[in-house]
Amino acid sequence: MSDDVLDLVLVTAALVVGGLAGWLLHGQLGRRRLARKQRFLGLPPESECLLVVPRDPGSRGWSLARHDAFALLELSAAIKECGAHAEVLAHDTAWQGFGARTEFCVGNPASNLRLAAHLRSMLPGLEVDTSPAPGPDQGAITVGGETYRMEKGAVEYVLLARLASNRESGNDRPVFLASGQRGIADQAATRYLARHQVRLARRYGLDATFCLLLRVVNSQAYGADVVELVGDVTRAATGPARSARTGGRGLGRGIGRGAGRDGKESAANRAEAPGDADREGAAGS
């Protein structure tokens, strides 16, 4: 065998070995990324999760409101990628404990009773005005001493939370909450979770509890595409309820009135928020 032929054989062998090694490494990294996503979302292969939504008030039977359906579609790709299966339930039929199955709970505490129960038990420092009477405080979110009021179609706020359960109990699946002032804000929160799950897992860990306050900007023009991170309100939300601190009322009717300036972050929120606000443009990220 001549030297030229030998060199050609060696180069070809090196290329084949290098390509095989790269393919194996890429596959290993992909499996690791998928495993991290499955753990963060609480969706191991062939597992089941719950999608808990309010009933459409304009329908006689059991059906979804338009933006609630869009919110579930935002989650469907991630659920499918994890190899899990989803069951959609109305909020007043989801009778089970916390942590048995991963749960994505969408809506607001006025229309989703199960979400209201999660807020009371896991995020007692939050207050949401659930009064049906129209007014400037309808749907207002109060946390950390500040009240966030919506301007319909211009500015709407939504809470995105991951609530971790006790791994030692055996029921270790998380609950995700998307609780907005309007249905389009719920859709924006689920889209934010689907798009930023890798960054959220890196920042908070795979098994953490966190609560973020997001702002949907100009939804009448941009829909659910333009979302800003107002702040990380985990510490304030998981702290004692206002009734325990000041003797005020808890989650329910007429709360959060006149508790701060509209749309402003409290000092506690600013201290816990990332250094620069995350913003999604119309093209996504």
Short mmCIF file of C-alpha atoms in Angstrom, two decimals, residues 5-281:
data_model
loop_
_atom_site.label_atom_id
_atom_site.label_comp_id
_atom_site.label_asym_id
_atom_site.label_seq_id
_atom_site.Cartn_x
_atom_site.Cartn_y
_atom_site.Cartn_z
CA VAL A 5 -3.39 5.47 -0.11
CA LEU A 6 -2.46 4.93 3.54
CA ASP A 7 -2.92 8.64 4.28
CA LEU A 8 -6.31 8.61 2.57
CA VAL A 9 -7.43 5.60 4.61
CA LEU A 10 -6.28 7.20 7.86
CA VAL A 11 -8.02 10.51 7.08
CA THR A 12 -11.24 8.73 6.15
CA ALA A 13 -11.12 6.66 9.34
CA ALA A 14 -10.51 9.79 11.42
CA LEU A 15 -13.48 11.55 9.79
CA VAL A 16 -15.75 8.58 10.44
CA VAL A 17 -14.67 8.28 14.07
CA GLY A 18 -15.00 12.04 14.60
CA GLY A 19 -18.45 12.14 13.02
CA LEU A 20 -19.63 9.19 15.11
CA ALA A 21 -18.26 10.77 18.29
CA GLY A 22 -19.99 14.08 17.47
CA TRP A 23 -23.27 12.30 16.77
CA LEU A 24 -23.07 10.42 20.06
CA LEU A 25 -22.18 13.60 21.97
CA HIS A 26 -25.03 15.54 20.34
CA GLY A 27 -27.46 12.76 21.21
CA GLN A 28 -26.24 12.66 24.81
CA LEU A 29 -26.60 16.42 25.20
CA GLY A 30 -30.07 16.28 23.68
CA ARG A 31 -31.13 13.57 26.11
CA ARG A 32 -29.77 15.60 29.02
CA ARG A 33 -31.66 18.71 27.90
CA LEU A 34 -34.85 16.70 27.55
CA ALA A 35 -34.36 15.12 30.98
CA ARG A 36 -33.93 18.57 32.56
CA LYS A 37 -37.06 19.85 30.82
CA GLN A 38 -39.04 16.80 31.96
CA ARG A 39 -37.94 17.31 35.56
CA PHE A 40 -38.61 21.06 35.58
CA LEU A 41 -42.08 20.62 34.09
CA GLY A 42 -42.75 17.48 36.13
CA LEU A 43 -43.46 15.48 32.98
CA PRO A 44 -41.51 12.20 32.85
CA PRO A 45 -42.17 9.95 29.84
CA GLU A 46 -45.66 8.43 29.71
CA SER A 47 -46.79 10.47 32.73
CA GLU A 48 -50.12 12.27 32.96
CA CYS A 49 -50.77 15.92 33.70
CA LEU A 50 -53.86 18.00 34.35
CA LEU A 51 -54.91 21.12 32.47
CA VAL A 52 -57.38 22.86 34.77
CA VAL A 53 -59.40 25.67 33.25
CA PRO A 54 -62.57 27.67 34.01
CA ARG A 55 -65.80 27.03 32.17
CA ASP A 56 -66.77 29.45 29.44
CA PRO A 57 -69.45 31.64 31.07
CA GLY A 58 -71.07 32.23 27.70
CA SER A 59 -71.70 28.54 27.06
CA ARG A 60 -74.50 26.37 28.40
CA GLY A 61 -72.39 23.23 28.47
CA TRP A 62 -68.77 22.44 29.31
CA SER A 63 -66.56 24.35 26.89
CA LEU A 64 -63.44 26.51 26.87
CA ALA A 65 -63.20 30.22 26.37
CA ARG A 66 -61.20 31.25 23.32
CA HIS A 67 -58.04 32.45 25.06
CA ASP A 68 -58.09 29.56 27.53
CA ALA A 69 -57.96 27.20 24.55
CA PHE A 70 -55.06 29.20 23.11
CA ALA A 71 -53.27 28.99 26.48
CA LEU A 72 -53.51 25.19 26.44
CA LEU A 73 -52.16 25.12 22.89
CA GLU A 74 -49.09 27.02 24.11
CA LEU A 75 -48.39 24.15 26.51
CA SER A 76 -49.23 21.26 24.20
CA ALA A 77 -45.92 21.21 22.32
CA ALA A 78 -43.86 21.00 25.53
CA ILE A 79 -46.11 18.26 26.93
CA LYS A 80 -45.79 16.25 23.72
CA GLU A 81 -42.00 16.71 23.58
CA CYS A 82 -41.71 15.34 27.11
CA GLY A 83 -43.70 12.26 26.08
CA ALA A 84 -46.47 12.98 28.56
CA HIS A 85 -50.27 12.92 28.24
CA ALA A 86 -52.72 15.65 29.22
CA GLU A 87 -56.24 15.60 30.60
CA VAL A 88 -58.35 18.76 30.44
CA LEU A 89 -60.65 19.31 33.43
CA ALA A 90 -63.08 22.03 34.44
CA HIS A 91 -61.98 23.80 37.60
CA ASP A 92 -64.90 22.48 39.64
CA THR A 93 -64.25 18.83 38.74
CA ALA A 94 -60.52 18.60 39.58
CA TRP A 95 -60.93 16.82 42.92
CA GLN A 96 -57.52 15.56 43.89
CA GLY A 97 -54.62 16.47 46.12
CA PHE A 98 -51.57 18.52 45.40
CA GLY A 99 -48.55 16.93 43.73
CA ALA A 100 -50.02 13.62 42.56
CA ARG A 101 -49.91 14.76 38.94
CA THR A 102 -48.34 17.80 37.34
CA GLU A 103 -50.96 20.49 36.97
CA PHE A 104 -51.26 23.56 34.77
CA CYS A 105 -53.96 25.77 36.26
CA VAL A 106 -55.14 28.64 34.07
CA GLY A 107 -57.55 31.49 34.78
CA ASN A 108 -58.22 33.84 37.67
CA PRO A 109 -59.46 33.15 41.21
CA ALA A 110 -62.93 34.48 40.39
CA SER A 111 -63.53 31.94 37.61
CA ASN A 112 -61.21 29.09 38.65
CA LEU A 113 -61.93 27.84 42.16
CA ARG A 114 -59.01 25.43 42.19
CA LEU A 115 -56.60 28.20 41.26
CA ALA A 116 -58.05 30.31 44.07
CA ALA A 117 -57.38 27.44 46.50
CA HIS A 118 -53.77 27.20 45.31
CA LEU A 119 -53.27 30.93 45.81
CA ARG A 120 -54.70 30.83 49.34
CA SER A 121 -52.63 27.85 50.45
CA MET A 122 -49.33 28.38 48.60
CA LEU A 123 -49.15 32.12 47.83
CA PRO A 124 -50.94 33.78 50.76
CA GLY A 125 -49.08 37.08 50.31
CA LEU A 126 -50.95 37.74 47.07
CA GLU A 127 -54.26 39.54 46.91
CA VAL A 128 -56.54 39.64 43.89
CA ASP A 129 -59.70 41.72 43.65
CA THR A 130 -62.36 39.23 42.59
CA SER A 131 -65.33 41.58 42.90
CA PRO A 132 -67.64 41.25 39.86
CA ALA A 133 -68.54 44.93 40.03
CA PRO A 134 -66.87 46.99 37.28
CA GLY A 135 -64.38 49.54 38.51
CA PRO A 136 -60.73 50.56 38.43
CA ASP A 137 -59.76 47.86 40.94
CA GLN A 138 -61.52 44.96 39.23
CA GLY A 139 -58.96 42.18 38.88
CA ALA A 140 -56.24 44.25 40.56
CA ILE A 141 -53.26 42.28 41.89
CA THR A 142 -51.65 43.41 45.14
CA VAL A 143 -48.28 42.04 46.21
CA GLY A 144 -45.36 43.47 48.14
CA GLY A 145 -47.36 46.56 49.09
CA GLU A 146 -48.08 47.55 45.49
CA THR A 147 -51.28 47.25 43.47
CA TYR A 148 -51.24 46.52 39.75
CA ARG A 149 -54.39 47.58 37.92
CA MET A 150 -55.20 46.74 34.34
CA GLU A 151 -55.97 49.09 31.49
CA LYS A 152 -57.96 46.84 29.20
CA GLY A 153 -56.21 46.38 25.89
CA ALA A 154 -53.23 48.52 26.94
CA VAL A 155 -51.70 47.02 30.09
CA GLU A 156 -52.70 43.75 31.75
CA TYR A 157 -50.89 41.84 34.48
CA VAL A 158 -50.55 38.11 35.01
CA LEU A 159 -48.93 35.89 37.63
CA LEU A 160 -46.82 32.95 36.48
CA ALA A 161 -45.91 30.57 39.28
CA ARG A 162 -44.31 27.18 39.77
CA LEU A 163 -45.32 25.59 43.06
CA ALA A 164 -43.10 22.71 44.13
CA SER A 165 -44.51 19.93 46.27
CA ASN A 166 -42.78 17.89 48.94
CA ARG A 167 -40.54 15.31 47.25
CA GLU A 168 -40.31 13.28 50.47
CA SER A 169 -44.05 12.65 50.45
CA GLY A 170 -43.91 10.78 47.15
CA ASN A 171 -46.33 13.26 45.52
CA ASP A 172 -43.61 15.40 44.00
CA ARG A 173 -45.18 16.85 40.86
CA PRO A 174 -45.32 20.67 40.56
CA VAL A 175 -48.28 22.93 39.92
CA PHE A 176 -47.98 25.79 37.42
CA LEU A 177 -50.32 28.76 37.71
CA ALA A 178 -51.13 31.31 35.02
CA SER A 179 -53.45 33.81 36.68
CA GLY A 180 -54.12 36.94 34.66
CA GLN A 181 -56.49 39.86 34.69
CA ARG A 182 -57.85 38.77 31.28
CA GLY A 183 -57.80 35.58 29.25
CA ILE A 184 -55.25 36.98 26.81
CA ALA A 185 -52.88 37.55 29.74
CA ASP A 186 -53.21 33.86 30.70
CA GLN A 187 -52.23 32.94 27.15
CA ALA A 188 -49.24 35.29 27.35
CA ALA A 189 -48.06 33.66 30.59
CA THR A 190 -48.22 30.12 29.19
CA ARG A 191 -46.37 31.30 26.08
CA TYR A 192 -43.72 32.88 28.31
CA LEU A 193 -43.33 29.60 30.22
CA ALA A 194 -43.05 27.54 27.03
CA ARG A 195 -40.48 29.88 25.49
CA HIS A 196 -38.36 30.53 28.58
CA GLN A 197 -38.50 27.22 30.45
CA VAL A 198 -34.78 26.58 29.92
CA ARG A 199 -33.83 29.99 31.32
CA LEU A 200 -36.27 29.65 34.23
CA ALA A 201 -34.88 26.21 35.11
CA ARG A 202 -31.35 27.58 34.99
CA ARG A 203 -32.22 30.55 37.21
CA TYR A 204 -34.43 28.88 39.81
CA GLY A 205 -33.40 25.22 39.64
CA LEU A 206 -35.36 22.18 38.58
CA ASP A 207 -37.42 21.77 41.76
CA ALA A 208 -37.96 25.33 43.02
CA THR A 209 -41.01 27.41 43.81
CA PHE A 210 -41.15 30.82 42.15
CA CYS A 211 -43.72 33.47 41.30
CA LEU A 212 -43.25 36.06 38.57
CA LEU A 213 -45.36 39.10 37.77
CA LEU A 214 -45.60 39.76 34.02
CA ARG A 215 -47.05 42.68 32.11
CA VAL A 216 -48.80 42.26 28.75
CA VAL A 217 -48.34 45.38 26.64
CA ASN A 218 -50.90 46.68 24.12
CA SER A 219 -52.76 43.41 23.67
CA GLN A 220 -55.36 45.09 21.47
CA ALA A 221 -52.64 45.51 18.83
CA TYR A 222 -50.07 42.79 19.60
CA GLY A 223 -52.17 40.10 21.24
CA ALA A 224 -50.17 37.90 23.62
CA ASP A 225 -46.81 38.52 21.93
CA VAL A 226 -45.34 41.46 23.87
CA VAL A 227 -44.66 40.52 27.48
CA GLU A 228 -42.45 42.24 30.06
CA LEU A 229 -41.16 40.84 33.31
CA VAL A 230 -42.20 43.24 36.07
CA GLY A 231 -40.42 41.35 38.80
CA ASP A 232 -39.83 38.23 40.84
CA VAL A 233 -42.40 38.45 43.65
CA THR A 234 -41.74 35.02 45.18
CA ARG A 235 -40.73 36.30 48.62
CA ALA A 236 -43.69 38.63 48.99
CA ALA A 237 -46.18 36.11 47.54
CA THR A 238 -45.08 33.25 49.79
CA GLY A 239 -45.02 35.46 52.87
CA PRO A 240 -47.88 35.91 55.35
CA ALA A 241 -51.28 37.02 54.14
CA ARG A 242 -52.30 40.65 54.53
CA SER A 243 -54.91 39.62 57.11
CA ALA A 244 -52.12 38.16 59.24
CA ARG A 245 -49.95 41.28 58.84
CA THR A 246 -52.47 44.09 59.13
CA GLY A 247 -55.83 42.61 59.94
CA GLY A 248 -57.05 43.19 56.36
CA ARG A 249 -59.09 40.79 54.27
CA GLY A 250 -57.58 37.89 52.38
CA LEU A 251 -58.15 36.69 48.85
CA GLY A 252 -61.68 37.55 47.89
CA ARG A 253 -64.06 40.36 47.05
CA GLY A 254 -62.98 43.95 47.03
CA ILE A 255 -59.39 43.46 48.11
CA GLY A 256 -56.35 45.31 46.88
CA ARG A 257 -58.04 48.70 46.74
CA GLY A 258 -55.80 51.75 47.06
CA ALA A 259 -52.77 49.76 48.16
CA GLY A 260 -50.15 51.54 46.09
CA ARG A 261 -49.32 53.21 42.83
CA ASP A 262 -50.54 51.73 39.54
CA GLY A 263 -48.02 49.60 37.68
CA LYS A 264 -45.04 50.47 39.93
CA GLU A 265 -42.64 48.00 41.45
CA SER A 266 -42.15 47.95 45.19
CA ALA A 267 -38.69 48.00 46.70
CA ALA A 268 -39.05 44.33 47.60
CA ASN A 269 -39.91 43.45 44.00
CA ARG A 270 -37.03 45.47 42.58
CA ALA A 271 -34.59 43.83 44.96
CA GLU A 272 -35.62 40.38 43.84
CA ALA A 273 -36.04 41.08 40.12
CA PRO A 274 -33.32 40.22 37.57
CA GLY A 275 -30.95 42.99 36.62
CA ASP A 276 -32.68 43.71 33.33
CA ALA A 277 -36.30 43.15 32.40
CA ASP A 278 -37.08 40.32 30.00
CA ARG A 279 -39.12 41.47 27.04
CA GLU A 280 -40.63 39.41 24.29
CA GLY A 281 -41.04 41.10 20.94
#
